[in-house]
Coordinates of C-alpha atoms in Angstrom, one line a residue:
Chain A
M1 CA -86.6 -34.9 51.7
S2 CA -87.0 -38.4 51.0
V3 CA -86.2 -40.4 48.2
T4 CA -88.2 -43.9 47.2
V5 CA -86.5 -46.1 44.3
V6 CA -88.4 -49.0 42.8
G7 CA -86.7 -51.7 41.5
S8 CA -84.8 -55.1 41.7
I9 CA -83.2 -56.6 44.6
A10 CA -80.9 -59.4 43.0
F11 CA -78.0 -61.4 43.8
D12 CA -75.8 -61.4 41.1
A13 CA -73.2 -63.7 40.1
V14 CA -70.4 -62.3 37.6
Q15 CA -66.8 -63.2 36.1
T16 CA -64.7 -60.8 35.0
P17 CA -61.2 -60.7 33.5
H18 CA -60.1 -60.2 37.4
G19 CA -62.2 -62.6 39.0
G20 CA -65.5 -63.3 39.9
R21 CA -68.6 -63.9 42.9
E22 CA -70.6 -66.9 43.0
R23 CA -73.3 -64.7 45.0
M24 CA -73.4 -61.3 46.1
L25 CA -76.1 -58.7 46.8
G26 CA -76.9 -56.3 43.4
G27 CA -80.0 -55.2 42.0
A28 CA -80.6 -51.7 40.5
A29 CA -82.7 -50.7 43.6
V30 CA -79.7 -51.6 45.8
H31 CA -77.0 -50.3 43.9
F32 CA -79.1 -46.6 43.9
A33 CA -80.3 -46.8 47.4
L34 CA -76.7 -47.3 49.1
A35 CA -75.0 -44.3 46.9
A36 CA -78.1 -42.0 47.3
S37 CA -77.9 -42.6 51.0
F38 CA -74.8 -40.2 51.3
F39 CA -77.1 -37.8 50.5
D40 CA -81.2 -38.0 52.0
D41 CA -83.1 -40.7 53.6
I42 CA -83.8 -43.3 51.0
R43 CA -87.1 -46.0 50.7
V44 CA -86.5 -49.3 48.9
V45 CA -89.3 -50.9 47.1
G46 CA -88.9 -54.3 45.7
P47 CA -89.1 -57.7 46.1
V48 CA -87.0 -60.6 47.7
G49 CA -87.8 -64.0 48.5
D50 CA -86.5 -66.5 51.5
D51 CA -83.0 -66.5 50.7
F52 CA -83.1 -62.9 51.3
G53 CA -81.6 -62.3 55.0
D54 CA -80.2 -60.4 57.5
D55 CA -76.8 -59.9 56.1
E56 CA -78.4 -58.3 52.9
Y57 CA -80.7 -56.4 55.0
A58 CA -77.5 -55.3 57.3
V59 CA -75.9 -53.9 53.8
L60 CA -78.9 -51.6 53.5
R61 CA -79.1 -50.7 57.0
G62 CA -75.8 -50.1 57.7
R63 CA -76.0 -47.2 55.1
G64 CA -79.4 -45.8 57.1
V65 CA -81.3 -47.4 53.9
N66 CA -85.0 -47.7 55.0
T67 CA -86.3 -51.4 54.1
D68 CA -89.6 -51.5 55.5
D69 CA -91.1 -51.4 52.0
I70 CA -89.0 -54.5 51.1
E71 CA -91.3 -57.1 49.8
H72 CA -91.1 -60.5 51.2
V73 CA -92.4 -62.8 49.3
A74 CA -93.1 -66.6 51.1
G75 CA -92.0 -69.3 49.6
G76 CA -90.1 -66.9 46.5
K77 CA -86.6 -66.7 45.7
T78 CA -84.8 -63.7 45.1
F79 CA -84.3 -62.0 41.4
F80 CA -81.2 -63.9 40.5
W81 CA -78.4 -62.5 37.3
S82 CA -75.3 -64.0 36.1
G83 CA -73.1 -62.7 33.6
V84 CA -69.4 -62.8 32.3
Y85 CA -67.6 -59.7 31.4
H86 CA -65.2 -59.3 28.4
E87 CA -61.5 -58.1 28.1
N88 CA -62.4 -54.3 27.7
M89 CA -65.1 -54.2 30.5
N90 CA -67.5 -52.3 28.6
S91 CA -69.5 -55.0 27.0
R92 CA -70.9 -58.4 28.8
D93 CA -72.8 -61.7 28.3
T94 CA -76.1 -62.2 30.2
L95 CA -75.5 -66.3 31.1
E96 CA -78.7 -66.6 33.7
T97 CA -81.7 -64.7 34.5
D98 CA -83.4 -65.9 36.8
L99 CA -86.8 -63.2 37.3
N100 CA -88.5 -65.2 40.7
V101 CA -90.6 -63.1 42.6
F102 CA -89.7 -60.3 40.1
E103 CA -91.6 -61.5 37.6
T104 CA -94.8 -61.0 39.4
F105 CA -93.7 -57.4 41.4
D106 CA -96.3 -55.1 41.7
P107 CA -94.9 -52.7 43.6
K108 CA -96.8 -51.8 46.6
L109 CA -95.9 -48.5 48.5
S110 CA -96.7 -47.2 51.8
T111 CA -97.8 -44.0 52.9
E112 CA -94.3 -43.2 53.5
S113 CA -93.1 -44.1 50.5
E114 CA -95.6 -42.2 48.2
A115 CA -94.9 -39.5 49.9
A116 CA -91.4 -39.1 49.0
D117 CA -90.2 -35.4 47.7
V118 CA -87.8 -37.5 45.1
L119 CA -88.6 -41.0 43.4
F120 CA -86.4 -43.0 41.3
L121 CA -87.8 -45.5 38.6
A122 CA -85.2 -47.9 38.2
N123 CA -85.5 -50.4 35.3
I124 CA -88.4 -51.9 35.6
L125 CA -91.9 -52.8 33.2
P126 CA -92.8 -49.0 32.0
E127 CA -96.4 -49.8 32.7
L128 CA -95.5 -50.6 36.4
Q129 CA -93.2 -47.2 36.5
L130 CA -96.3 -45.3 35.3
N131 CA -98.6 -46.6 38.2
V132 CA -95.6 -45.7 41.2
R133 CA -95.4 -42.3 39.3
K134 CA -99.1 -41.5 39.6
Q135 CA -99.2 -43.0 43.3
C136 CA -96.0 -40.2 44.0
D137 CA -97.6 -37.5 42.8
T138 CA -96.1 -35.1 45.1
A139 CA -92.4 -35.9 44.1
K140 CA -90.9 -32.6 43.0
F141 CA -87.8 -34.5 41.2
V142 CA -88.9 -37.8 39.3
A143 CA -85.8 -39.9 37.1
L144 CA -86.2 -42.8 35.0
D145 CA -84.2 -45.8 33.9
S146 CA -84.9 -48.6 31.1
M147 CA -83.7 -50.5 29.2
D148 CA -83.4 -51.9 25.3
L149 CA -86.1 -54.4 26.0
W150 CA -89.0 -52.2 26.8
I151 CA -87.8 -50.2 24.0
N152 CA -88.2 -52.9 21.5
I153 CA -91.4 -54.7 23.2
A154 CA -92.9 -51.9 25.1
R155 CA -92.5 -48.5 23.6
D156 CA -95.6 -47.2 24.2
A157 CA -95.7 -47.8 27.6
L158 CA -92.1 -46.8 27.8
V159 CA -93.0 -42.8 26.0
A160 CA -96.5 -43.0 28.5
A161 CA -93.9 -43.7 31.2
I162 CA -91.4 -40.9 30.0
S163 CA -93.8 -38.1 29.7
E164 CA -94.5 -38.4 33.3
V165 CA -90.7 -37.6 34.8
D166 CA -88.6 -34.8 34.7
C167 CA -85.5 -36.9 33.4
V168 CA -84.7 -39.9 31.7
I169 CA -81.3 -41.8 32.1
L170 CA -80.4 -44.3 29.1
N171 CA -77.4 -45.5 27.9
D172 CA -76.2 -44.1 24.5
S173 CA -76.5 -47.2 22.6
E174 CA -80.2 -47.2 24.1
V175 CA -80.9 -43.5 23.1
A176 CA -79.7 -44.7 19.5
L177 CA -82.3 -47.8 19.6
F178 CA -85.2 -45.6 20.9
T179 CA -84.9 -42.6 18.2
G180 CA -82.5 -43.8 15.5
E181 CA -80.2 -40.7 15.9
R182 CA -76.7 -41.3 16.2
E183 CA -75.3 -38.1 18.0
V184 CA -75.9 -38.1 21.7
V185 CA -77.5 -34.3 21.8
A186 CA -79.9 -35.0 19.4
G187 CA -81.0 -38.2 20.6
A188 CA -81.7 -36.4 24.1
R189 CA -83.5 -34.0 23.3
K190 CA -85.8 -36.6 21.3
I191 CA -86.6 -38.2 24.0
M192 CA -87.2 -34.6 25.7
E193 CA -90.0 -33.9 23.2
H194 CA -92.2 -36.6 25.2
G195 CA -92.3 -34.4 28.0
P196 CA -89.0 -34.7 30.7
S197 CA -86.8 -31.3 30.9
S198 CA -83.7 -33.2 31.2
M199 CA -82.2 -36.2 30.2
V200 CA -78.4 -38.4 31.1
V201 CA -76.8 -40.6 28.7
K202 CA -74.6 -42.8 30.2
L203 CA -71.7 -43.3 28.0
G204 CA -70.0 -46.7 29.9
K205 CA -66.1 -46.4 30.8
Y206 CA -66.2 -43.0 28.6
G207 CA -68.6 -41.0 30.9
A208 CA -71.9 -39.6 30.6
A209 CA -73.5 -36.4 29.5
L210 CA -76.3 -34.0 30.2
V211 CA -78.8 -32.7 28.0
T212 CA -80.7 -29.8 28.7
P213 CA -83.3 -27.8 26.7
E214 CA -80.7 -25.3 25.8
E215 CA -77.1 -26.9 26.6
S216 CA -75.2 -30.3 27.0
F217 CA -72.9 -31.1 29.7
W218 CA -70.4 -33.9 29.6
I219 CA -68.2 -35.4 32.6
P220 CA -65.9 -38.3 31.7
A221 CA -65.9 -41.4 34.0
F222 CA -63.4 -41.3 36.6
P223 CA -59.8 -42.8 35.7
V224 CA -59.7 -45.6 38.4
D225 CA -56.5 -47.4 38.6
F226 CA -58.2 -50.5 38.3
V227 CA -61.7 -51.9 37.6
S228 CA -62.5 -54.7 38.9
D229 CA -66.6 -55.3 38.3
P230 CA -68.6 -52.9 36.4
T231 CA -71.7 -54.5 37.8
G232 CA -73.8 -51.6 39.2
A233 CA -72.3 -48.5 38.2
G234 CA -74.8 -47.2 36.3
D235 CA -77.1 -47.5 39.0
S236 CA -74.7 -46.0 41.6
F237 CA -74.3 -43.4 39.3
A238 CA -78.4 -42.7 39.5
G239 CA -77.8 -42.6 43.1
G240 CA -75.4 -40.2 43.3
F241 CA -77.0 -38.4 40.6
V242 CA -80.5 -38.1 42.1
G243 CA -79.3 -38.2 45.8
C244 CA -77.5 -35.0 44.8
I245 CA -80.4 -33.5 43.5
A246 CA -82.4 -34.5 46.4
A247 CA -80.1 -32.9 48.5
H248 CA -80.8 -29.7 47.1
G249 CA -84.5 -29.7 48.0
G250 CA -85.4 -31.5 44.3
D251 CA -84.4 -28.2 42.7
A252 CA -82.5 -29.2 39.5
T253 CA -81.0 -26.1 38.4
V254 CA -78.7 -26.7 35.6
D255 CA -75.9 -25.7 38.5
V256 CA -77.3 -28.6 40.4
L257 CA -78.1 -31.2 37.7
K258 CA -74.0 -31.0 36.7
L259 CA -73.3 -31.2 40.2
A260 CA -75.3 -34.3 40.7
M261 CA -73.8 -35.2 37.4
A262 CA -69.9 -35.1 39.3
Y263 CA -71.5 -36.5 42.4
G264 CA -72.7 -39.8 40.1
T265 CA -69.8 -40.1 38.6
A266 CA -67.5 -40.5 41.7
I267 CA -69.8 -43.0 43.4
A268 CA -69.8 -44.9 40.4
S269 CA -66.2 -44.7 40.1
Y270 CA -65.8 -46.3 43.6
N271 CA -68.6 -49.2 42.8
V272 CA -66.3 -50.4 39.9
E273 CA -63.2 -51.0 42.2
E274 CA -64.3 -53.8 43.6
F275 CA -67.2 -56.4 43.0
G276 CA -71.1 -55.9 43.6
T277 CA -71.7 -53.3 46.6
E278 CA -68.3 -54.1 48.4
R279 CA -66.8 -50.8 48.1
V280 CA -69.8 -48.8 48.3
A281 CA -70.9 -50.0 51.5
R282 CA -67.9 -49.1 53.4
L283 CA -67.1 -45.8 51.1
T284 CA -67.5 -42.6 53.4
G285 CA -68.5 -39.0 52.4
A286 CA -65.3 -37.2 52.2
E287 CA -63.4 -40.1 49.7
I288 CA -66.6 -38.8 47.5
V289 CA -66.3 -35.1 48.3
Q290 CA -62.4 -36.1 47.5
R291 CA -63.4 -37.6 43.6
V292 CA -65.6 -34.9 42.8
E293 CA -62.7 -32.3 43.2
E294 CA -60.6 -34.3 41.4
L295 CA -62.8 -34.9 39.0
R296 CA -63.5 -30.7 38.3
R297 CA -59.6 -30.9 38.5
I298 CA -59.0 -33.2 35.4
T299 CA -61.6 -31.4 33.5
S300 CA -61.3 -27.8 34.1
F301 CA -58.8 -25.8 31.5
D302 CA -58.6 -22.0 31.2
T303 CA -58.5 -20.6 27.5
P304 CA -56.1 -17.6 27.5
E305 CA -56.1 -15.7 23.9
V306 CA -54.5 -17.5 20.8
A307 CA -53.3 -15.6 18.1
L308 CA -54.7 -17.6 14.8
K309 CA -53.6 -17.0 11.8
G310 CA -57.0 -17.1 9.3
Chain B
M1 CA -41.7 -20.8 14.8
S2 CA -42.3 -23.3 12.2
V3 CA -43.4 -26.9 12.3
T4 CA -43.0 -29.7 10.2
V5 CA -45.0 -32.9 9.7
V6 CA -43.5 -36.2 7.6
G7 CA -46.7 -38.4 6.8
S8 CA -49.2 -39.4 4.1
I9 CA -50.5 -37.7 1.4
A10 CA -53.4 -39.0 0.0
F11 CA -56.6 -39.8 -1.9
D12 CA -59.4 -40.9 -0.5
A13 CA -62.7 -42.8 -1.3
V14 CA -64.9 -43.0 1.6
Q15 CA -68.5 -44.1 2.4
T16 CA -70.2 -43.2 5.2
P17 CA -74.2 -43.5 6.1
H18 CA -74.1 -40.0 5.0
G19 CA -73.0 -40.2 1.3
G20 CA -69.4 -40.7 0.2
R21 CA -66.8 -39.3 -2.1
E22 CA -65.1 -41.2 -5.0
R23 CA -62.0 -39.2 -4.3
M24 CA -61.0 -36.6 -2.1
L25 CA -57.9 -35.3 -0.7
G26 CA -56.4 -36.8 2.5
G27 CA -53.7 -38.1 4.3
A28 CA -52.8 -37.7 7.6
A29 CA -50.1 -34.9 6.5
V30 CA -52.8 -32.9 4.8
H31 CA -55.2 -33.1 7.4
F32 CA -52.6 -31.9 10.2
A33 CA -51.1 -29.4 7.9
L34 CA -54.4 -27.7 7.7
A35 CA -55.6 -27.5 11.4
A36 CA -51.8 -26.3 12.2
S37 CA -52.1 -24.0 9.8
F38 CA -53.8 -21.9 12.1
F39 CA -51.3 -21.5 14.5
D40 CA -47.8 -21.3 12.2
D41 CA -45.9 -21.8 9.4
I42 CA -46.3 -25.1 8.2
R43 CA -44.2 -27.2 6.0
V44 CA -45.0 -30.8 4.4
V45 CA -43.2 -33.9 4.0
G46 CA -44.2 -36.6 1.7
P47 CA -44.9 -38.0 -1.8
V48 CA -47.2 -37.3 -4.4
G49 CA -47.2 -38.9 -7.9
D50 CA -48.5 -37.7 -10.9
D51 CA -52.0 -37.6 -10.1
F52 CA -51.3 -34.7 -7.7
G53 CA -52.2 -31.3 -9.1
D54 CA -52.7 -28.1 -9.2
D55 CA -56.1 -28.4 -7.5
E56 CA -54.9 -30.1 -4.2
Y57 CA -51.6 -27.7 -4.0
A58 CA -54.2 -24.6 -3.7
V59 CA -56.1 -26.5 -0.8
L60 CA -52.9 -26.4 1.4
R61 CA -51.5 -23.1 -0.2
G62 CA -54.3 -21.4 0.7
R63 CA -54.0 -22.2 4.2
G64 CA -50.4 -21.1 3.4
V65 CA -48.8 -24.2 3.9
N66 CA -45.3 -24.7 2.6
T67 CA -45.1 -27.5 0.2
D68 CA -42.0 -27.1 -1.1
D69 CA -41.1 -30.3 0.3
I70 CA -43.6 -32.2 -0.9
E71 CA -41.7 -34.5 -3.2
H72 CA -43.4 -35.6 -6.4
V73 CA -42.2 -39.1 -7.9
A74 CA -42.8 -38.8 -11.6
G75 CA -44.3 -41.4 -13.0
G76 CA -45.6 -42.7 -9.6
K77 CA -49.1 -42.3 -8.5
T78 CA -50.4 -40.7 -4.8
F79 CA -51.4 -43.1 -2.1
F80 CA -54.6 -44.3 -2.3
W81 CA -57.1 -45.3 0.9
S82 CA -60.4 -46.2 0.8
G83 CA -63.0 -47.5 3.3
V84 CA -66.7 -47.4 4.6
Y85 CA -68.3 -46.3 8.5
H86 CA -70.4 -48.6 9.7
E87 CA -73.7 -47.4 11.4
N88 CA -72.0 -45.9 14.7
M89 CA -69.2 -44.0 12.4
N90 CA -66.6 -45.5 15.4
S91 CA -65.7 -48.0 13.4
R92 CA -64.5 -48.5 10.2
D93 CA -63.4 -51.4 7.2
T94 CA -61.0 -50.6 4.7
L95 CA -61.8 -51.7 1.4
E96 CA -58.3 -50.8 -0.6
T97 CA -55.4 -49.6 0.4
D98 CA -52.7 -48.9 -2.9
L99 CA -49.3 -47.3 -1.2
N100 CA -48.3 -46.5 -4.2
V101 CA -45.6 -43.8 -4.2
F102 CA -46.4 -43.9 -0.2
E103 CA -44.3 -47.4 -0.4
T104 CA -40.8 -46.5 -1.0
F105 CA -41.1 -43.1 0.6
D106 CA -37.8 -42.3 2.4
P107 CA -38.2 -38.8 3.7
K108 CA -36.0 -35.9 2.3
L109 CA -36.1 -32.9 4.4
S110 CA -34.4 -29.4 3.8
T111 CA -32.4 -27.5 5.8
E112 CA -35.6 -25.2 6.7
S113 CA -37.6 -28.4 7.6
E114 CA -35.0 -29.7 9.7
A115 CA -34.4 -26.6 11.3
A116 CA -38.4 -26.7 12.7
D117 CA -39.0 -25.8 15.9
V118 CA -41.9 -28.2 16.6
L119 CA -41.9 -31.6 14.6
F120 CA -45.1 -34.0 13.9
L121 CA -44.2 -37.4 13.3
A122 CA -47.6 -38.7 11.5
N123 CA -48.2 -42.5 11.4
I124 CA -45.5 -44.0 9.3
L125 CA -43.0 -46.8 9.4
P126 CA -40.9 -45.9 12.9
E127 CA -37.4 -46.4 11.1
L128 CA -38.4 -43.5 9.0
Q129 CA -39.8 -41.5 12.3
L130 CA -36.7 -42.2 14.0
N131 CA -34.8 -40.7 10.9
V132 CA -36.5 -38.0 10.6
R133 CA -36.7 -37.3 14.1
K134 CA -32.8 -37.4 14.6
Q135 CA -32.5 -34.7 11.6
C136 CA -34.6 -32.4 13.1
D137 CA -32.3 -32.0 15.9
T138 CA -33.3 -28.9 17.2
A139 CA -37.0 -29.4 17.5
K140 CA -38.2 -28.2 20.7
F141 CA -41.3 -30.3 20.7
V142 CA -41.9 -33.3 18.8
A143 CA -45.1 -35.7 19.1
L144 CA -45.9 -38.7 17.3
D145 CA -48.8 -41.0 16.0
S146 CA -48.7 -44.8 15.0
M147 CA -51.0 -47.6 14.5
D148 CA -52.1 -51.1 15.3
L149 CA -49.5 -52.4 12.4
W150 CA -46.7 -50.9 13.8
I151 CA -47.2 -52.1 16.9
N152 CA -47.8 -55.7 15.9
I153 CA -44.8 -56.1 13.1
A154 CA -42.4 -53.7 14.0
R155 CA -42.4 -52.7 18.1
D156 CA -39.0 -52.3 18.7
A157 CA -38.5 -50.1 16.2
L158 CA -41.5 -48.2 17.2
V159 CA -40.3 -48.2 21.1
A160 CA -37.1 -46.8 19.7
A161 CA -38.8 -43.4 17.6
I162 CA -40.9 -43.2 20.9
S163 CA -38.0 -43.0 23.3
E164 CA -37.2 -39.6 21.3
V165 CA -40.1 -37.9 21.4
D166 CA -41.6 -35.5 24.2
C167 CA -45.6 -37.0 23.1
V168 CA -47.1 -39.8 22.0
I169 CA -50.8 -39.3 20.3
L170 CA -52.4 -43.2 20.2
N171 CA -56.2 -44.2 20.0
D172 CA -57.1 -46.1 23.7
S173 CA -57.3 -49.4 21.5
E174 CA -53.9 -48.8 20.4
V175 CA -52.5 -47.8 23.7
A176 CA -54.2 -51.3 25.5
L177 CA -52.6 -53.2 22.2
F178 CA -49.6 -51.7 22.9
T179 CA -49.1 -52.3 26.6
G180 CA -51.7 -54.7 27.4
E181 CA -53.4 -52.4 30.1
R182 CA -57.1 -51.7 29.9
E183 CA -57.3 -48.4 31.9
V184 CA -56.1 -45.3 30.0
V185 CA -53.8 -43.5 32.4
A186 CA -51.8 -46.9 33.6
G187 CA -51.4 -47.8 29.6
A188 CA -50.3 -44.3 28.5
R189 CA -47.8 -44.5 32.1
K190 CA -46.6 -47.9 30.4
I191 CA -45.8 -45.9 27.4
M192 CA -44.1 -43.0 29.1
E193 CA -41.6 -45.4 30.9
H194 CA -40.2 -45.2 27.3
G195 CA -39.5 -41.5 27.6
P196 CA -42.0 -39.2 26.7
S197 CA -43.6 -36.7 29.0
S198 CA -47.5 -36.5 27.8
M199 CA -49.3 -38.8 26.0
V200 CA -52.5 -38.2 24.0
V201 CA -55.2 -41.2 24.1
K202 CA -57.4 -40.7 21.7
L203 CA -60.7 -42.0 22.3
G204 CA -62.9 -41.3 19.4
K205 CA -66.2 -40.0 19.6
Y206 CA -66.2 -40.2 23.3
G207 CA -63.1 -37.3 23.3
A208 CA -59.5 -37.7 24.2
A209 CA -57.2 -38.1 27.7
L210 CA -54.3 -36.0 28.4
V211 CA -51.4 -38.2 30.5
T212 CA -48.7 -36.5 32.2
P213 CA -46.3 -38.1 35.1
E214 CA -48.4 -36.1 37.7
E215 CA -52.0 -35.8 36.3
S216 CA -54.5 -36.3 33.4
F217 CA -57.4 -34.5 31.7
W218 CA -60.2 -35.6 29.8
I219 CA -62.0 -33.4 26.9
P220 CA -65.0 -34.8 25.4
A221 CA -65.6 -34.6 21.6
F222 CA -67.6 -31.4 21.0
P223 CA -71.1 -32.7 19.8
V224 CA -71.9 -31.6 16.7
D225 CA -75.2 -31.8 15.2
F226 CA -74.2 -34.1 12.5
V227 CA -71.4 -36.2 11.6
S228 CA -71.0 -36.6 7.9
D229 CA -67.2 -38.2 7.7
P230 CA -64.6 -39.0 10.9
T231 CA -62.0 -39.6 8.3
G232 CA -59.0 -37.2 9.2
A233 CA -60.9 -36.1 12.5
G234 CA -57.4 -37.7 14.2
D235 CA -54.9 -35.7 12.2
S236 CA -57.0 -32.5 12.5
F237 CA -57.0 -33.0 16.3
A238 CA -53.1 -33.4 15.9
G239 CA -52.8 -30.3 13.9
G240 CA -54.6 -28.5 16.5
F241 CA -53.1 -29.8 19.5
V242 CA -49.3 -29.7 18.1
G243 CA -50.2 -26.1 16.6
C244 CA -51.3 -24.7 19.7
I245 CA -48.0 -25.6 21.5
A246 CA -46.1 -24.7 18.8
A247 CA -47.8 -21.2 19.1
H248 CA -46.7 -21.0 22.6
G249 CA -43.3 -21.1 21.2
G250 CA -43.2 -25.1 21.7
D251 CA -42.9 -25.0 25.6
A252 CA -45.3 -28.3 26.4
T253 CA -46.2 -27.0 29.8
V254 CA -49.6 -28.7 31.4
D255 CA -51.4 -25.7 30.7
V256 CA -50.5 -25.2 26.9
L257 CA -51.0 -28.8 26.7
K258 CA -54.7 -28.8 27.9
L259 CA -55.3 -25.7 25.9
A260 CA -54.0 -27.4 23.3
M261 CA -56.1 -30.5 23.9
A262 CA -58.8 -28.1 23.2
Y263 CA -57.9 -26.5 20.2
G264 CA -57.4 -30.1 18.8
T265 CA -61.2 -31.1 19.5
A266 CA -62.1 -28.1 18.5
I267 CA -60.9 -28.5 14.6
A268 CA -61.5 -32.2 14.7
S269 CA -65.3 -31.4 15.4
Y270 CA -65.5 -29.1 12.5
N271 CA -63.4 -31.8 10.5
V272 CA -66.0 -34.1 10.8
E273 CA -69.2 -31.8 9.7
E274 CA -67.7 -32.4 6.0
F275 CA -65.9 -34.8 3.8
G276 CA -62.4 -34.8 3.9
T277 CA -60.4 -31.4 3.8
E278 CA -63.5 -29.5 2.9
R279 CA -64.9 -27.9 6.1
V280 CA -61.5 -27.0 7.6
A281 CA -60.1 -25.7 4.3
R282 CA -62.6 -23.1 4.9
L283 CA -62.9 -22.9 8.7
T284 CA -62.0 -19.2 10.5
G285 CA -59.8 -18.8 13.5
A286 CA -63.0 -16.7 14.9
E287 CA -65.0 -20.3 14.7
I288 CA -62.2 -22.1 16.6
V289 CA -62.1 -19.8 19.3
Q290 CA -65.9 -20.0 19.5
R291 CA -66.1 -24.3 20.1
V292 CA -63.3 -23.9 22.4
E293 CA -65.1 -21.5 24.4
E294 CA -67.8 -23.6 23.9
L295 CA -66.0 -26.6 25.1
R296 CA -65.0 -25.3 28.1
R297 CA -68.8 -23.9 28.5
I298 CA -69.8 -27.8 28.5
T299 CA -67.5 -29.3 30.8
S300 CA -67.1 -26.7 33.7
F301 CA -68.9 -27.1 36.8
D302 CA -68.5 -25.3 40.3
T303 CA -68.7 -27.6 42.8
P304 CA -70.3 -26.1 46.4
E305 CA -70.3 -28.2 49.2
V306 CA -73.2 -30.7 49.9
A307 CA -73.6 -32.3 53.3
L308 CA -73.1 -35.7 53.4
K309 CA -74.3 -38.4 55.5
G310 CA -71.3 -40.9 56.4

């Protein structure tokens, strides 16, 4: 199998209550690719500028990620985002967004990227997501991320893109914005009416929910001792989630989806322990498996009979 | 076994996005008692005024709750609270708090209430919690709830009360306020340094966490189709949680605590489906068991081996 991810490649500047970085490798496609690289062959499609150099390529290639479809825009600058996290770490303010080469990004997929068995459409303009999805017409499993901006200003295009994918990944406030539904399951099912057979609702530091036509599944965030930087947690989750499905041949049965939720959660938990890609870049498969097992342990309970009155 | 709960008995007025009630039975001790009544014999200790009548007693007695220690203050009025819930239902504004007879409440326990095997100290002045706890000196399991007010203005007294109980139940913002710790487990362990052997951290609509010296356990809120009124959810949770421990002889092993988390979660989920005590007053044991089983189903996953790269 192979996985193609299309999305942003960025430099990020972040400040959190625990410190900050002036400039670190980031972007949805990067965080996704590093996380997914534990499961399958990954190809990244996204634009960079002249400031994107050997050190950045080395992080991706160090995890075996194929960078042939990273488009170098001569004379351009790489997407830059800076933000500051609030005390509770579950919300942040964007200080600066310089789209740079990302502003005119028009994904060009090689034959190899088009032939992906599994496709992840990270958060970009919905029209572009739909175009890419049509190019990858043999993909067995396609997942899509989006954001409040597109829900607000490009709803129809987003619906069109959603109608062509298998799984949508949004956070709970985006689901509420999109559907007007306060409850996670009801909101997810409304989105699934457009076509997807499953949906993941991210709950930030509280974990994530999986919704299928028949059931729902809930997993907490892994309780780390210390959160340094939440940047990229959602995309690392998506990388572990989609990667795990790819490792199962793109066959997204409910059992595979649940296991994928655990792998996504485990990798995201490592991501937040250090800044940017620092932790995941040196993560090992054994460490991931350890947290997946731990997640199972901290959520499991037996239900022996209790005699109730009434 | 028998359970004594000491706390507020109230009339509540609430407005939510789905409607409201001008005056409904409420109060921490009431919600707790109704939930716990499925597991054991419950005695309520709390004050009411002349406005508390047969209809209100009937709700408690309808679930077999012993009301002998409800103190009728002649000429007084029952505690009144009114509030409005915001769109996301996870936060609310208090419009009015009339303590009335609750302002001078000094719990007087009968011999029977003092002899409880299990004691729940609902959210009242920490000095009173400590006094009651000392009166119930044969209790095998004692849990305590509190609030931001006491953390802010009566911290030493709260620490003194906490040091004499087995389990503290707070929400995550209260834990952060109390300890300065952002992470649930680290914050809970700091509180447990004062003596308790376990702690429950309520996460509102996201569920709850149990923290023991060796491990943590996480359970989501049960995903109801529709939340009418969150009032009393936390106290219903506590009633199911403490009640389940009482049903196990007050023997709070980790397995019993986990099962108790599930029972508390199940009953709280029914509580929020209608206003005030309306739903729990006509709840059945079979309905509770059904949701406990469902909670197990929607949180369980297998972890077959996945071949990872690196």
